[in-house]
């Protein structure tokens, strides 16, 4: 059914005002440790393993009020290469967002990797996964296989060890210890340790120059000068070899047995899949998963029939419930704790639940609305708005004046501005010629032409944003018809 041109004309004439917002530019700003990021948005201060947000809300120019938001993600209070957490600025926050808690709270990560005894290796193998018709099962979760005991024992059997890891984070600690452990267990210096990743060289380089994020001990080594990590010396000694990919030099220089760090711990992407398939048919080899976010029983399914020995040793340093409930959360004392639903309810273990009150929980894909005691907001008026304001006395003494305002409210970077309707256009006249409708918008330098009884519309305008807004508006009108 064809749409009469008169209907289209009447619809365009009665169209609501066309409001076209001003396009906003995107700004990029770097972040430095402990340095406040000053923008018109909430001011952010990156801390060690945490963020602190200072949301300034002013009810008026005389009585400013602040809302502080703390954010803890994958935070650790244990000693490692990272700088200790700065708790001071997180205390008394209005809102504290808590994420990435320890996935294995029953596992004690305090077991030292520096006190490995050779006679303990056999007992540690009780963590080895047995292959059965039901899949992969853990025969003894309590006796977690120590990663370095497995490495040394495998190398002595002339097998190779595959460790699927990410190129940052715990890899620094593993490389820090592995060379000393191999020397302690009389592993020949000719046995190489490989690190393969497109960002491996950059990752190791930045770990040595970004001292502000490191522990005080490692910071002191930077100013000696001395490398804060030992992987530079390990590379010079010929033990550690770093490659960007498995092609090229690595193919010609690779030798076994060896220890190989590469990605990805999910065993679905990365070079780890290639080496698992290549070494999987030899029971002398071993694969060790150390990332707690990728349990072996969840990622090892496609490879469960391979003879290679598979181990799961989660190096979990994130905050757990035994640290949060009795000490950390009460000490920080946030006015409202925001956390995932999984952290606030557990039907199996009551000690694996965050007990702090009040708290608000969220779930994936759902919008979380949090009420704030600071409701008024300051809105900046454009100077042109002052011309339209007509104050009327209020109260018995008329000490205060009030006026209604109408304009375009811009909310960008937490800054509210009220503008006049710069781009308001009323369509009063539609010209008809040879069955075609012509609408000229002189203020916007645009022209609309409707042909073939409304089946074809052509919009001419030099501005892409205005042209798109007009097209959306016409589409809305046609839907109503």
Coordinates of C-alpha atoms in Angstrom, one line a residue:
X1 CA 0.0 0.0 0.0
X2 CA 1.5 3.3 -1.1
X3 CA 1.7 6.2 1.5
X4 CA 0.1 9.5 0.3
X5 CA 2.5 12.4 0.0
X6 CA 0.1 14.6 1.9
X7 CA 0.3 12.2 4.9
X8 CA 4.1 12.5 4.9
X9 CA 3.9 16.2 4.6
X10 CA 1.5 16.6 7.5
X11 CA 3.7 14.3 9.6
X12 CA 6.8 16.4 8.9
X13 CA 5.0 19.6 9.7
X14 CA 3.8 18.4 13.1
X15 CA 7.2 16.9 13.9
X16 CA 8.7 17.7 17.3
X17 CA 11.7 20.1 17.4
X18 CA 14.9 18.5 16.1
X19 CA 17.5 18.5 18.8
X20 CA 21.0 17.6 17.7
X21 CA 23.7 17.3 20.5
X22 CA 27.2 18.6 20.0
X23 CA 29.7 15.8 19.4
X24 CA 32.2 15.3 22.2
X25 CA 35.8 14.6 21.6
X26 CA 37.6 11.7 23.3
X27 CA 40.6 12.5 25.4
X28 CA 43.4 10.1 26.5
X29 CA 45.3 10.6 29.7
X30 CA 48.0 8.4 31.2
X31 CA 48.2 7.2 34.8
X32 CA 51.1 7.2 37.3
X33 CA 51.4 5.5 40.6
X34 CA 50.0 7.5 43.5
X35 CA 49.3 10.6 41.2
X36 CA 45.8 11.9 41.1
X37 CA 44.2 11.8 37.6
X38 CA 42.6 15.2 37.4
X39 CA 39.7 15.4 35.0
X40 CA 36.1 16.7 35.2
X41 CA 35.1 13.1 35.9
X42 CA 35.6 11.5 39.3
X43 CA 39.2 12.0 40.3
X44 CA 41.1 8.8 40.4
X45 CA 44.3 7.9 42.2
X46 CA 45.9 4.6 41.2
X47 CA 47.4 2.8 44.2
X48 CA 49.2 -0.5 44.6
X49 CA 46.7 -3.2 43.8
X50 CA 43.8 -0.8 44.3
X51 CA 42.1 2.4 43.0
X52 CA 40.6 5.3 45.0
X53 CA 38.0 7.5 43.5
X54 CA 37.0 10.9 44.8
X55 CA 33.7 11.9 43.4
X56 CA 33.1 15.6 44.1
X57 CA 29.5 16.6 44.3
X58 CA 28.6 20.2 45.2
X59 CA 25.2 21.1 46.3
X60 CA 26.2 24.7 45.9
X61 CA 29.4 26.7 45.8
X62 CA 29.6 27.1 49.5
X63 CA 28.9 23.6 50.9
X64 CA 30.9 21.0 48.9
X65 CA 30.4 17.3 49.7
X66 CA 32.4 14.3 48.5
X67 CA 31.7 10.7 47.8
X68 CA 34.7 8.4 47.9
X69 CA 34.8 5.0 46.1
X70 CA 37.4 2.4 46.7
X71 CA 38.0 -0.5 44.3
X72 CA 39.9 -3.7 45.2
X73 CA 40.6 -6.2 42.4
X74 CA 42.9 -9.1 42.6
X75 CA 44.5 -7.6 45.7
X76 CA 47.1 -9.4 47.8
X77 CA 48.3 -8.7 51.3
X78 CA 51.1 -11.3 51.1
X79 CA 54.7 -10.6 50.3
X80 CA 55.7 -10.8 46.7
X81 CA 57.3 -8.5 44.1
X82 CA 54.5 -6.0 44.2
X83 CA 54.2 -3.0 46.5
X84 CA 52.2 -3.5 49.6
X85 CA 48.6 -2.3 49.5
X86 CA 47.9 1.3 50.7
X87 CA 45.0 0.8 53.0
X88 CA 45.0 4.3 54.4
X89 CA 43.1 6.0 51.5
X90 CA 40.6 3.1 51.4
X91 CA 39.5 3.5 55.0
X92 CA 36.1 5.0 55.6
X93 CA 35.1 5.0 51.9
X94 CA 31.5 5.7 51.1
X95 CA 31.5 2.7 48.7
X96 CA 34.1 -0.1 48.5
X97 CA 33.9 -2.4 45.5
X98 CA 35.4 -5.8 46.2
X99 CA 36.1 -8.2 43.4
X100 CA 38.5 -11.1 42.5
X101 CA 38.6 -12.9 45.8
X102 CA 40.7 -16.1 46.2
X103 CA 39.0 -18.9 44.4
X104 CA 40.4 -21.6 46.6
X105 CA 40.1 -20.4 50.2
X106 CA 40.7 -23.9 51.5
X107 CA 44.2 -23.8 49.9
X108 CA 47.0 -22.4 52.0
X109 CA 49.3 -20.4 49.7
X110 CA 51.8 -19.6 52.5
X111 CA 53.8 -22.8 51.8
X112 CA 57.3 -21.6 51.0
X113 CA 58.7 -22.5 47.6
X114 CA 62.2 -21.9 48.9
X115 CA 62.2 -24.8 51.4
X116 CA 61.7 -27.7 49.0
X117 CA 63.1 -31.0 50.1
X118 CA 64.0 -33.6 47.6
X119 CA 62.5 -36.4 49.6
X120 CA 59.1 -34.7 49.6
X121 CA 58.7 -35.1 45.8
X122 CA 57.2 -38.5 46.0
X123 CA 54.6 -37.5 48.5
X124 CA 53.7 -34.4 46.4
X125 CA 52.8 -36.6 43.5
X126 CA 49.6 -37.5 45.3
X127 CA 48.1 -34.5 43.6
X128 CA 48.6 -36.1 40.2
X129 CA 45.4 -36.4 38.2
X130 CA 44.3 -40.0 37.4
X131 CA 42.6 -40.6 34.1
X132 CA 39.4 -42.6 34.3
X133 CA 36.2 -43.0 32.4
X134 CA 34.6 -40.2 34.5
X135 CA 37.3 -37.8 33.3
X136 CA 39.9 -36.1 35.5
X137 CA 39.7 -36.5 39.2
X138 CA 41.8 -35.2 42.0
X139 CA 43.0 -38.0 44.2
X140 CA 44.1 -35.8 47.1
X141 CA 43.4 -32.1 47.0
X142 CA 45.1 -31.5 50.4
X143 CA 48.5 -32.6 49.3
X144 CA 49.0 -30.0 46.5
X145 CA 51.9 -30.8 44.3
X146 CA 54.7 -28.3 44.7
X147 CA 55.5 -26.9 41.3
X148 CA 59.3 -26.8 41.7
X149 CA 59.4 -30.4 43.0
X150 CA 57.6 -31.5 39.9
X151 CA 59.9 -29.5 37.7
X152 CA 63.1 -31.0 39.1
X153 CA 61.8 -34.5 39.3
X154 CA 60.5 -34.3 35.6
X155 CA 63.8 -32.9 34.4
X156 CA 65.7 -35.7 36.1
X157 CA 63.6 -38.2 34.2
X158 CA 64.7 -36.4 31.0
X159 CA 61.2 -35.0 30.5
X160 CA 60.1 -31.5 29.7
X161 CA 57.7 -29.3 31.7
X162 CA 55.0 -27.1 30.2
X163 CA 53.7 -24.2 32.3
X164 CA 50.8 -22.3 30.6
X165 CA 50.9 -18.9 32.1
X166 CA 50.3 -15.2 31.4
X167 CA 53.3 -13.1 30.5
X168 CA 52.9 -10.8 33.5
X169 CA 52.2 -11.2 37.2
X170 CA 53.2 -14.4 39.0
X171 CA 55.6 -15.3 36.1
X172 CA 58.0 -12.8 37.7
X173 CA 58.1 -14.7 41.0
X174 CA 58.4 -18.0 39.2
X175 CA 61.4 -16.9 37.1
X176 CA 62.9 -15.4 40.3
X177 CA 62.9 -18.8 42.1
X178 CA 63.3 -21.3 39.3
X179 CA 67.0 -20.8 38.5
X180 CA 68.0 -21.1 42.2
X181 CA 65.9 -24.2 42.6
X182 CA 67.4 -25.9 39.5
X183 CA 70.9 -25.2 40.7
X184 CA 70.0 -26.4 44.2
X185 CA 68.8 -29.7 42.8
X186 CA 71.9 -30.2 40.6
X187 CA 70.1 -29.6 37.3
X188 CA 72.6 -28.9 34.6
X189 CA 72.9 -25.3 33.5
X190 CA 72.5 -26.7 29.9
X191 CA 68.8 -27.4 30.7
X192 CA 67.1 -24.3 29.3
X193 CA 64.1 -22.3 30.5
X194 CA 62.0 -20.8 27.7
X195 CA 59.6 -17.9 27.9
X196 CA 57.5 -17.5 24.7
X197 CA 55.1 -14.6 24.2
X198 CA 54.7 -11.7 21.7
X199 CA 55.1 -9.4 24.7
X200 CA 57.6 -11.3 26.7
X201 CA 60.6 -9.0 26.1
X202 CA 58.5 -5.9 26.8
X203 CA 57.0 -7.4 29.9
X204 CA 60.4 -8.3 31.4
X205 CA 61.8 -4.9 30.4
X206 CA 59.0 -2.9 32.0
X207 CA 59.3 -5.0 35.2
X208 CA 62.8 -3.6 35.7
X209 CA 62.0 0.0 35.0
X210 CA 58.6 0.5 36.6
X211 CA 60.0 0.5 40.1
X212 CA 57.2 2.6 41.7
X213 CA 54.9 -0.5 41.6
X214 CA 57.5 -2.8 43.2
X215 CA 58.1 -3.7 46.9
X216 CA 60.5 -1.5 48.9
X217 CA 63.3 -4.2 48.7
X218 CA 63.2 -4.3 44.9
X219 CA 62.9 -0.5 44.7
X220 CA 66.1 -0.2 46.6
X221 CA 67.8 -2.5 44.1
X222 CA 66.9 -0.2 41.3
X223 CA 68.8 2.7 42.8
X224 CA 72.0 0.8 43.5
X225 CA 71.9 0.3 40.5
X226 CA 70.9 -3.3 40.2
X227 CA 68.1 -5.2 38.4
X228 CA 65.2 -5.8 40.8
X229 CA 64.6 -9.1 39.2
X230 CA 67.1 -11.8 38.6
X231 CA 65.8 -12.8 35.1
X232 CA 68.3 -10.4 33.5
X233 CA 71.2 -12.3 35.1
X234 CA 69.6 -15.6 34.3
X235 CA 69.4 -14.6 30.7
X236 CA 73.1 -13.6 30.7
X237 CA 74.0 -17.0 32.2
X238 CA 72.3 -18.8 29.4
X239 CA 69.6 -20.5 31.5
X240 CA 66.6 -18.3 30.4
X241 CA 65.8 -17.8 26.8
X242 CA 63.0 -15.4 25.7
X243 CA 61.3 -15.6 22.3
X244 CA 58.4 -13.7 20.7
X245 CA 57.0 -16.8 18.9
X246 CA 57.7 -20.5 18.3
X247 CA 58.8 -19.8 14.7
X248 CA 62.2 -18.5 13.5
X249 CA 65.1 -18.8 16.0
X250 CA 63.2 -20.9 18.5
X251 CA 62.7 -23.7 16.0
X252 CA 66.4 -23.9 15.3
X253 CA 67.7 -23.4 18.9
X254 CA 65.1 -25.4 21.0
X255 CA 66.4 -28.4 22.9
X256 CA 64.9 -30.8 25.4
X257 CA 64.5 -31.5 28.2
X258 CA 63.5 -28.0 29.2
X259 CA 61.1 -25.9 31.2
X260 CA 58.7 -23.8 29.0
X261 CA 56.5 -20.9 30.0
X262 CA 53.9 -19.8 27.4
X263 CA 50.3 -19.0 27.1
X264 CA 47.5 -19.5 27.5
X265 CA 46.4 -21.2 30.8
X266 CA 42.9 -21.9 29.3
X267 CA 44.5 -24.5 27.0
X268 CA 42.3 -23.2 24.2
X269 CA 44.5 -20.6 22.6
X270 CA 48.2 -19.8 22.4
X271 CA 51.3 -21.9 21.9
X272 CA 50.6 -24.0 25.0
X273 CA 48.1 -26.1 22.9
X274 CA 50.8 -26.8 20.3
X275 CA 53.3 -28.1 22.9
X276 CA 50.7 -30.1 24.8
X277 CA 49.9 -31.9 21.6
X278 CA 53.6 -32.4 20.8
X279 CA 54.7 -33.6 24.3
X280 CA 51.4 -35.2 25.3
X281 CA 52.3 -38.7 24.2
X282 CA 55.3 -39.0 26.5
X283 CA 54.6 -39.8 30.1
X284 CA 58.0 -38.4 31.1
X285 CA 56.7 -34.9 30.4
X286 CA 54.5 -32.9 32.7
X287 CA 52.1 -29.9 32.4
X288 CA 51.5 -27.7 35.5
X289 CA 48.6 -25.3 35.7
X290 CA 49.4 -22.5 38.3
X291 CA 46.6 -20.0 37.4
X292 CA 43.8 -20.4 39.9
X293 CA 41.3 -19.0 37.4
X294 CA 41.8 -22.0 35.2
X295 CA 41.4 -25.2 37.3
X296 CA 42.7 -28.3 35.5
X297 CA 39.4 -30.2 35.8
X298 CA 37.7 -27.4 33.8
X299 CA 40.2 -26.9 31.0
X300 CA 41.9 -30.3 30.6
X301 CA 39.0 -32.2 29.1
X302 CA 40.2 -32.4 25.4
X303 CA 43.6 -33.7 26.6
X304 CA 42.6 -36.1 29.3
X305 CA 43.6 -39.2 27.3
X306 CA 47.2 -38.1 26.8
X307 CA 49.9 -39.9 28.7
X308 CA 51.5 -36.7 29.8
X309 CA 51.3 -36.1 33.6
X310 CA 49.0 -33.2 34.5
X311 CA 49.2 -31.2 37.8
X312 CA 47.2 -28.4 39.3
X313 CA 49.2 -26.1 41.6
X314 CA 47.2 -22.9 42.0
X315 CA 49.5 -20.1 43.1
X316 CA 46.7 -18.1 44.8
X317 CA 47.8 -14.9 46.5
X318 CA 44.5 -12.9 46.4
X319 CA 42.6 -11.9 49.5
X320 CA 40.6 -14.7 51.0
X321 CA 37.7 -14.9 53.5
X322 CA 40.0 -15.6 56.5
X323 CA 41.7 -12.2 55.9
X324 CA 38.7 -10.1 54.8
X325 CA 36.1 -11.0 57.5
X326 CA 38.1 -10.7 60.7
X327 CA 40.6 -7.9 59.9
X328 CA 40.6 -6.1 56.5
X329 CA 36.9 -5.2 56.0
X330 CA 36.4 -4.2 59.7
X331 CA 39.5 -2.0 59.5
X332 CA 38.5 -0.4 56.2
X333 CA 34.9 0.1 57.5
X334 CA 33.2 1.2 54.3
X335 CA 29.8 2.7 54.6
X336 CA 28.6 0.3 51.9
X337 CA 30.4 -2.8 50.6
X338 CA 29.6 -3.7 47.0
X339 CA 30.4 -7.3 45.9
X340 CA 29.3 -10.2 43.7
X341 CA 26.4 -12.4 44.8
X342 CA 28.8 -15.4 45.0
X343 CA 30.7 -13.7 47.8
X344 CA 27.7 -13.0 50.0
X345 CA 26.0 -16.4 49.9
X346 CA 27.3 -19.9 50.1
X347 CA 25.1 -22.8 50.9
X348 CA 28.0 -25.2 51.7
X349 CA 30.4 -23.2 53.8
X350 CA 29.3 -20.3 56.0
X351 CA 33.0 -19.4 56.5
X352 CA 33.3 -18.7 52.8
X353 CA 30.9 -15.7 53.0
X354 CA 31.6 -12.0 53.4
X355 CA 29.8 -11.1 56.6
X356 CA 30.1 -7.2 56.5
X357 CA 26.9 -5.2 56.8
X358 CA 25.6 -3.2 55.0
X359 CA 26.5 -4.6 51.6
X360 CA 25.0 -4.6 48.2
X361 CA 25.5 -7.5 45.8
X362 CA 25.5 -7.5 42.0
X363 CA 25.4 -10.2 39.3
X364 CA 26.6 -10.4 35.7
X365 CA 24.6 -8.5 33.2
X366 CA 22.4 -6.7 35.7
X367 CA 22.3 -3.0 36.4
X368 CA 23.1 -2.1 40.0
X369 CA 21.6 1.1 41.3
X370 CA 23.1 2.5 44.5
X371 CA 21.4 5.3 46.4
X372 CA 23.5 8.2 47.6
X373 CA 22.9 10.6 50.5
X374 CA 24.2 13.5 48.3
X375 CA 21.4 14.0 45.8
X376 CA 21.8 17.7 44.8
X377 CA 24.1 18.3 41.9
X378 CA 25.6 21.5 40.6
X379 CA 24.6 22.4 37.0
X380 CA 26.6 25.0 35.1
X381 CA 24.4 27.4 33.1
X382 CA 25.5 28.7 29.7
X383 CA 25.6 32.5 29.6
X384 CA 22.9 32.5 26.9
X385 CA 20.6 30.8 29.4
X386 CA 20.7 33.9 31.7
X387 CA 18.8 35.9 29.1
X388 CA 15.7 33.7 29.4
X389 CA 15.6 33.6 33.2
X390 CA 12.8 35.6 34.8
X391 CA 13.1 35.5 38.6
X392 CA 10.0 35.6 40.8
X393 CA 10.0 36.3 44.4
X394 CA 9.7 33.4 46.8
X395 CA 8.7 33.5 50.5
X396 CA 7.2 36.1 52.6
X397 CA 10.1 38.5 52.3
X398 CA 10.9 37.7 48.7
X399 CA 14.6 37.2 49.6
X400 CA 14.8 34.3 47.2
X401 CA 13.9 34.2 43.5
X402 CA 13.0 31.2 41.5
X403 CA 12.6 30.6 37.8
X404 CA 11.9 27.7 35.4
X405 CA 14.5 27.0 32.8
X406 CA 14.4 24.9 29.6
X407 CA 17.4 23.8 27.7
X408 CA 19.7 21.1 26.6
X409 CA 21.3 19.2 29.5
X410 CA 24.8 17.9 28.8
X411 CA 26.2 15.2 31.1
X412 CA 29.8 14.5 30.3
X413 CA 32.7 13.5 32.5
X414 CA 30.4 13.9 35.6
X415 CA 30.0 17.6 34.7
X416 CA 26.5 18.9 34.1
X417 CA 25.9 21.9 31.8
X418 CA 22.7 23.4 30.6
X419 CA 22.7 24.9 27.2
X420 CA 20.0 26.8 25.2
X421 CA 18.4 24.9 22.3
X422 CA 21.1 25.8 19.8
X423 CA 19.9 23.2 17.2
X424 CA 16.1 23.5 17.5
X425 CA 14.4 23.6 14.1
X426 CA 10.7 23.9 13.3
X427 CA 9.5 22.7 9.9
X428 CA 6.8 25.0 8.7
X429 CA 6.9 24.6 4.9
X430 CA 7.1 21.7 2.6
X431 CA 7.4 22.4 -1.1
X432 CA 5.9 19.9 -3.6
X433 CA 7.1 19.6 -7.1
X434 CA 6.4 16.8 -9.7
X435 CA 5.4 14.4 -7.0
X436 CA 8.4 15.1 -4.9
X437 CA 8.6 16.8 -1.5
X438 CA 11.5 19.2 -0.7
X439 CA 12.3 20.4 2.8
X440 CA 15.1 22.9 3.2
X441 CA 16.7 23.5 6.6
X442 CA 18.6 26.7 6.1
X443 CA 19.9 26.8 9.7
X444 CA 21.4 23.4 9.4
X445 CA 22.5 23.7 5.7
X446 CA 20.5 20.6 4.9
X447 CA 18.0 19.5 2.4
X448 CA 15.5 16.6 2.5
X449 CA 14.0 15.2 -0.7
X450 CA 11.2 12.5 -0.6
X451 CA 10.4 10.7 -3.9
X452 CA 8.4 7.8 -5.2
X453 CA 5.5 8.4 -2.8
X454 CA 7.7 8.1 0.2
X455 CA 9.6 5.1 -0.9
X456 CA 12.9 7.0 -1.4
X457 CA 14.4 9.7 0.8
X458 CA 17.6 11.6 0.1
X459 CA 19.2 13.8 2.7
X460 CA 21.9 16.3 1.7
X461 CA 24.0 17.8 4.5
X462 CA 27.7 18.5 5.0
X463 CA 27.6 17.3 8.6
X464 CA 27.6 13.6 9.2
X465 CA 26.1 13.9 12.7
X466 CA 23.2 16.2 11.6
X467 CA 22.5 14.0 8.5
X468 CA 22.3 10.9 10.8
X469 CA 20.0 12.7 13.2
X470 CA 17.7 13.8 10.4
X471 CA 17.6 10.2 9.0
X472 CA 16.7 8.8 12.5
X473 CA 13.9 11.4 12.8
X474 CA 12.4 10.6 9.4
X475 CA 12.6 6.9 10.2
X476 CA 10.6 7.5 13.4
X477 CA 7.9 9.4 11.5
X478 CA 7.5 6.7 8.9
X479 CA 7.1 4.0 11.6
X480 CA 4.2 6.0 13.0
X481 CA 2.6 6.1 9.5

